[in-house]
Amino acid sequence: MIKVLIADDHPIFRQGLKEILRARAGVDVVGEAETGQKALELARKERWDAVVLDIAMPGIGGIEALRLLKQERPRLPVLVLTNHAEDQYGVRALRAGADGYLTKDKAPQELLNALSRLLQGGKYIGPTLAEELAAKLSGAGRRSPHEILSDREYDIMRRIALGKPLFRIARELGLSPRTVSTYRARLLRKMQMKTNTDLIRYALEKKLIG
């Protein structure tokens, strides 16, 4: 019987995923975690056949949790299931160790298919992400400014570009406002920008938000 761990901070969405998964023959246990930290704790306590992981969670982020999880359980299949489009977080998720990437709007139709591929030792990515990976592997074009940011810097950059004030970002990520301000200064310097307006304009042009 297959044991699947779901890590997502929305209880209603977790319930929907459980119903989808239990419709698949052979799924016996579905565990739940509302934070990245909780997902790590459960992964350490029990043996799972696969993990379905969201990116946007309070405290430790999904990408960071994914990286830590893969360090401890490198062979554990992890499917990133998120609202973020493939061109926003897809490559970063795969670099962190994800075995698949699926957006939530496609979950009802594709979740079981994606999970089956992972359980068979395969990968699951959509056509948009496949094209982006092919372009990077071919060396086409130079790296965009946002691609040199760390995962935490990139996350904060997107939140700033969405118009969120620093104190709210700090609360969402479990950081101090001063730490978020330090990240902001660092990412602006790396991207050679000066204001939040510059970030918003850039994020819109690159379709990093929306």
PDB file of N, CA and C in Angstrom, residues 66-118:
ATOM      1  N   LEU A  66      12.073  21.342   0.768  1.00  0.00           N
ATOM      2  CA  LEU A  66      12.384  20.349  -0.263  1.00  0.00           C
ATOM      3  C   LEU A  66      13.873  20.028  -0.274  1.00  0.00           C
ATOM      4  N   ARG A  67      14.695  21.068  -0.220  1.00  0.00           N
ATOM      5  CA  ARG A  67      16.142  20.866  -0.244  1.00  0.00           C
ATOM      6  C   ARG A  67      16.611  20.027   0.960  1.00  0.00           C
ATOM      7  N   LEU A  68      16.086  20.378   2.145  1.00  0.00           N
ATOM      8  CA  LEU A  68      16.459  19.651   3.360  1.00  0.00           C
ATOM      9  C   LEU A  68      15.946  18.211   3.316  1.00  0.00           C
ATOM     10  N   LEU A  69      14.734  18.042   2.808  1.00  0.00           N
ATOM     11  CA  LEU A  69      14.142  16.708   2.716  1.00  0.00           C
ATOM     12  C   LEU A  69      14.957  15.808   1.802  1.00  0.00           C
ATOM     13  N   LYS A  70      15.400  16.347   0.680  1.00  0.00           N
ATOM     14  CA  LYS A  70      16.182  15.570  -0.277  1.00  0.00           C
ATOM     15  C   LYS A  70      17.579  15.258   0.247  1.00  0.00           C
ATOM     16  N   GLN A  71      18.094  16.120   1.100  1.00  0.00           N
ATOM     17  CA  GLN A  71      19.389  15.837   1.710  1.00  0.00           C
ATOM     18  C   GLN A  71      19.302  14.612   2.622  1.00  0.00           C
ATOM     19  N   GLU A  72      18.164  14.488   3.315  1.00  0.00           N
ATOM     20  CA  GLU A  72      17.983  13.381   4.253  1.00  0.00           C
ATOM     21  C   GLU A  72      17.407  12.130   3.584  1.00  0.00           C
ATOM     22  N   ARG A  73      16.513  12.338   2.607  1.00  0.00           N
ATOM     23  CA  ARG A  73      15.863  11.205   1.924  1.00  0.00           C
ATOM     24  C   ARG A  73      15.962  11.405   0.413  1.00  0.00           C
ATOM     25  N   PRO A  74      17.154  11.287  -0.151  1.00  0.00           N
ATOM     26  CA  PRO A  74      17.352  11.595  -1.575  1.00  0.00           C
ATOM     27  C   PRO A  74      16.511  10.761  -2.537  1.00  0.00           C
ATOM     28  N   ARG A  75      16.116   9.561  -2.118  1.00  0.00           N
ATOM     29  CA  ARG A  75      15.350   8.695  -3.026  1.00  0.00           C
ATOM     30  C   ARG A  75      13.840   8.843  -2.858  1.00  0.00           C
ATOM     31  N   LEU A  76      13.407   9.665  -1.931  1.00  0.00           N
ATOM     32  CA  LEU A  76      11.971   9.859  -1.710  1.00  0.00           C
ATOM     33  C   LEU A  76      11.396  10.762  -2.800  1.00  0.00           C
ATOM     34  N   PRO A  77      10.441  10.283  -3.604  1.00  0.00           N
ATOM     35  CA  PRO A  77       9.867  11.104  -4.667  1.00  0.00           C
ATOM     36  C   PRO A  77       9.067  12.280  -4.096  1.00  0.00           C
ATOM     37  N   VAL A  78       9.330  13.469  -4.622  1.00  0.00           N
ATOM     38  CA  VAL A  78       8.627  14.665  -4.174  1.00  0.00           C
ATOM     39  C   VAL A  78       8.000  15.376  -5.367  1.00  0.00           C
ATOM     40  N   LEU A  79       6.686  15.559  -5.303  1.00  0.00           N
ATOM     41  CA  LEU A  79       5.962  16.303  -6.326  1.00  0.00           C
ATOM     42  C   LEU A  79       5.609  17.673  -5.767  1.00  0.00           C
ATOM     43  N   VAL A  80       6.111  18.723  -6.388  1.00  0.00           N
ATOM     44  CA  VAL A  80       5.732  20.079  -5.991  1.00  0.00           C
ATOM     45  C   VAL A  80       4.382  20.396  -6.623  1.00  0.00           C
ATOM     46  N   LEU A  81       3.425  20.760  -5.783  1.00  0.00           N
ATOM     47  CA  LEU A  81       2.075  21.095  -6.232  1.00  0.00           C
ATOM     48  C   LEU A  81       1.756  22.481  -5.711  1.00  0.00           C
ATOM     49  N   THR A  82       1.638  23.456  -6.597  1.00  0.00           N
ATOM     50  CA  THR A  82       1.583  24.846  -6.174  1.00  0.00           C
ATOM     51  C   THR A  82       0.728  25.703  -7.091  1.00  0.00           C
ATOM     52  N   ASN A  83       0.381  26.884  -6.598  1.00  0.00           N
ATOM     53  CA  ASN A  83      -0.331  27.871  -7.427  1.00  0.00           C
ATOM     54  C   ASN A  83       0.610  28.596  -8.372  1.00  0.00           C
ATOM     55  N   HIS A  84       1.909  28.553  -8.074  1.00  0.00           N
ATOM     56  CA  HIS A  84       2.883  29.296  -8.870  1.00  0.00           C
ATOM     57  C   HIS A  84       3.100  28.634 -10.230  1.00  0.00           C
ATOM     58  N   ALA A  85       3.076  29.450 -11.274  1.00  0.00           N
ATOM     59  CA  ALA A  85       3.272  28.947 -12.630  1.00  0.00           C
ATOM     60  C   ALA A  85       4.657  28.328 -12.776  1.00  0.00           C
ATOM     61  N   GLU A  86       4.800  27.466 -13.758  1.00  0.00           N
ATOM     62  CA  GLU A  86       6.058  26.747 -13.962  1.00  0.00           C
ATOM     63  C   GLU A  86       7.237  27.689 -14.170  1.00  0.00           C
ATOM     64  N   ASP A  87       7.017  28.797 -14.895  1.00  0.00           N
ATOM     65  CA  ASP A  87       8.122  29.701 -15.174  1.00  0.00           C
ATOM     66  C   ASP A  87       8.463  30.607 -13.994  1.00  0.00           C
ATOM     67  N   GLN A  88       7.723  30.493 -12.887  1.00  0.00           N
ATOM     68  CA  GLN A  88       8.029  31.273 -11.692  1.00  0.00           C
ATOM     69  C   GLN A  88       8.921  30.509 -10.727  1.00  0.00           C
ATOM     70  N   TYR A  89       8.644  29.216 -10.551  1.00  0.00           N
ATOM     71  CA  TYR A  89       9.402  28.435  -9.575  1.00  0.00           C
ATOM     72  C   TYR A  89       9.850  27.062 -10.079  1.00  0.00           C
ATOM     73  N   GLY A  90       9.464  26.693 -11.285  1.00  0.00           N
ATOM     74  CA  GLY A  90       9.733  25.346 -11.763  1.00  0.00           C
ATOM     75  C   GLY A  90      11.195  24.941 -11.746  1.00  0.00           C
ATOM     76  N   VAL A  91      12.051  25.748 -12.349  1.00  0.00           N
ATOM     77  CA  VAL A  91      13.470  25.414 -12.425  1.00  0.00           C
ATOM     78  C   VAL A  91      14.094  25.369 -11.038  1.00  0.00           C
ATOM     79  N   ARG A  92      13.724  26.324 -10.177  1.00  0.00           N
ATOM     80  CA  ARG A  92      14.270  26.343  -8.818  1.00  0.00           C
ATOM     81  C   ARG A  92      13.860  25.084  -8.052  1.00  0.00           C
ATOM     82  N   ALA A  93      12.630  24.661  -8.236  1.00  0.00           N
ATOM     83  CA  ALA A  93      12.155  23.455  -7.547  1.00  0.00           C
ATOM     84  C   ALA A  93      12.928  22.221  -8.012  1.00  0.00           C
ATOM     85  N   LEU A  94      13.149  22.103  -9.312  1.00  0.00           N
ATOM     86  CA  LEU A  94      13.882  20.951  -9.833  1.00  0.00           C
ATOM     87  C   LEU A  94      15.331  20.960  -9.361  1.00  0.00           C
ATOM     88  N   ARG A  95      15.924  22.146  -9.308  1.00  0.00           N
ATOM     89  CA  ARG A  95      17.302  22.246  -8.816  1.00  0.00           C
ATOM     90  C   ARG A  95      17.395  21.860  -7.346  1.00  0.00           C
ATOM     91  N   ALA A  96      16.322  22.108  -6.605  1.00  0.00           N
ATOM     92  CA  ALA A  96      16.305  21.768  -5.182  1.00  0.00           C
ATOM     93  C   ALA A  96      16.046  20.279  -4.956  1.00  0.00           C
ATOM     94  N   GLY A  97      15.684  19.567  -6.022  1.00  0.00           N
ATOM     95  CA  GLY A  97      15.508  18.126  -5.906  1.00  0.00           C
ATOM     96  C   GLY A  97      14.131  17.590  -6.226  1.00  0.00           C
ATOM     97  N   ALA A  98      13.196  18.454  -6.631  1.00  0.00           N
ATOM     98  CA  ALA A  98      11.843  17.985  -6.952  1.00  0.00           C
ATOM     99  C   ALA A  98      11.876  16.980  -8.101  1.00  0.00           C
ATOM    100  N   ASP A  99      11.014  15.975  -8.006  1.00  0.00           N
ATOM    101  CA  ASP A  99      10.902  14.976  -9.061  1.00  0.00           C
ATOM    102  C   ASP A  99       9.767  15.313 -10.029  1.00  0.00           C
ATOM    103  N   GLY A 100       8.946  16.272  -9.649  1.00  0.00           N
ATOM    104  CA  GLY A 100       7.855  16.689 -10.514  1.00  0.00           C
ATOM    105  C   GLY A 100       7.340  18.053 -10.097  1.00  0.00           C
ATOM    106  N   TYR A 101       6.671  18.715 -11.028  1.00  0.00           N
ATOM    107  CA  TYR A 101       6.128  20.057 -10.759  1.00  0.00           C
ATOM    108  C   TYR A 101       4.766  20.155 -11.426  1.00  0.00           C
ATOM    109  N   LEU A 102       3.745  20.466 -10.618  1.00  0.00           N
ATOM    110  CA  LEU A 102       2.370  20.526 -11.114  1.00  0.00           C
ATOM    111  C   LEU A 102       1.667  21.715 -10.486  1.00  0.00           C
ATOM    112  N   THR A 103       0.930  22.471 -11.280  1.00  0.00           N
ATOM    113  CA  THR A 103       0.171  23.592 -10.745  1.00  0.00           C
ATOM    114  C   THR A 103      -1.192  23.103 -10.244  1.00  0.00           C
ATOM    115  N   LYS A 104      -1.700  23.777  -9.222  1.00  0.00           N
ATOM    116  CA  LYS A 104      -2.915  23.308  -8.550  1.00  0.00           C
ATOM    117  C   LYS A 104      -4.142  23.295  -9.454  1.00  0.00           C
ATOM    118  N   ASP A 105      -4.175  24.167 -10.439  1.00  0.00           N
ATOM    119  CA  ASP A 105      -5.346  24.187 -11.318  1.00  0.00           C
ATOM    120  C   ASP A 105      -5.451  22.908 -12.161  1.00  0.00           C
ATOM    121  N   LYS A 106      -4.334  22.185 -12.273  1.00  0.00           N
ATOM    122  CA  LYS A 106      -4.339  20.946 -13.056  1.00  0.00           C
ATOM    123  C   LYS A 106      -4.414  19.696 -12.182  1.00  0.00           C
ATOM    124  N   ALA A 107      -4.445  19.909 -10.870  1.00  0.00           N
ATOM    125  CA  ALA A 107      -4.413  18.774  -9.942  1.00  0.00           C
ATOM    126  C   ALA A 107      -5.547  17.772 -10.148  1.00  0.00           C
ATOM    127  N   PRO A 108      -6.802  18.219 -10.317  1.00  0.00           N
ATOM    128  CA  PRO A 108      -7.880  17.226 -10.460  1.00  0.00           C
ATOM    129  C   PRO A 108      -7.673  16.265 -11.625  1.00  0.00           C
ATOM    130  N   GLN A 109      -7.058  16.770 -12.710  1.00  0.00           N
ATOM    131  CA  GLN A 109      -6.885  15.929 -13.889  1.00  0.00           C
ATOM    132  C   GLN A 109      -5.548  15.187 -13.897  1.00  0.00           C
ATOM    133  N   GLU A 110      -4.494  15.801 -13.342  1.00  0.00           N
ATOM    134  CA  GLU A 110      -3.151  15.280 -13.541  1.00  0.00           C
ATOM    135  C   GLU A 110      -2.457  14.721 -12.300  1.00  0.00           C
ATOM    136  N   LEU A 111      -3.017  14.931 -11.110  1.00  0.00           N
ATOM    137  CA  LEU A 111      -2.317  14.529  -9.896  1.00  0.00           C
ATOM    138  C   LEU A 111      -1.986  13.040  -9.883  1.00  0.00           C
ATOM    139  N   LEU A 112      -2.957  12.210 -10.166  1.00  0.00           N
ATOM    140  CA  LEU A 112      -2.719  10.760 -10.119  1.00  0.00           C
ATOM    141  C   LEU A 112      -1.710  10.322 -11.172  1.00  0.00           C
ATOM    142  N   ASN A 113      -1.780  10.927 -12.348  1.00  0.00           N
ATOM    143  CA  ASN A 113      -0.833  10.616 -13.414  1.00  0.00           C
ATOM    144  C   ASN A 113       0.581  11.011 -13.001  1.00  0.00           C
ATOM    145  N   ALA A 114       0.711  12.230 -12.437  1.00  0.00           N
ATOM    146  CA  ALA A 114       2.020  12.712 -12.006  1.00  0.00           C
ATOM    147  C   ALA A 114       2.588  11.828 -10.904  1.00  0.00           C
ATOM    148  N   LEU A 115       1.757  11.487  -9.939  1.00  0.00           N
ATOM    149  CA  LEU A 115       2.210  10.660  -8.826  1.00  0.00           C
ATOM    150  C   LEU A 115       2.621   9.271  -9.306  1.00  0.00           C
ATOM    151  N   SER A 116       1.866   8.720 -10.235  1.00  0.00           N
ATOM    152  CA  SER A 116       2.202   7.398 -10.770  1.00  0.00           C
ATOM    153  C   SER A 116       3.574   7.394 -11.430  1.00  0.00           C
ATOM    154  N   ARG A 117       3.876   8.451 -12.167  1.00  0.00           N
ATOM    155  CA  ARG A 117       5.184   8.547 -12.824  1.00  0.00           C
ATOM    156  C   ARG A 117       6.305   8.572 -11.795  1.00  0.00           C
ATOM    157  N   LEU A 118       6.113   9.342 -10.741  1.00  0.00           N
ATOM    158  CA  LEU A 118       7.135   9.443  -9.706  1.00  0.00           C
ATOM    159  C   LEU A 118       7.340   8.113  -8.996  1.00  0.00           C
TER     160      LEU A 118
END
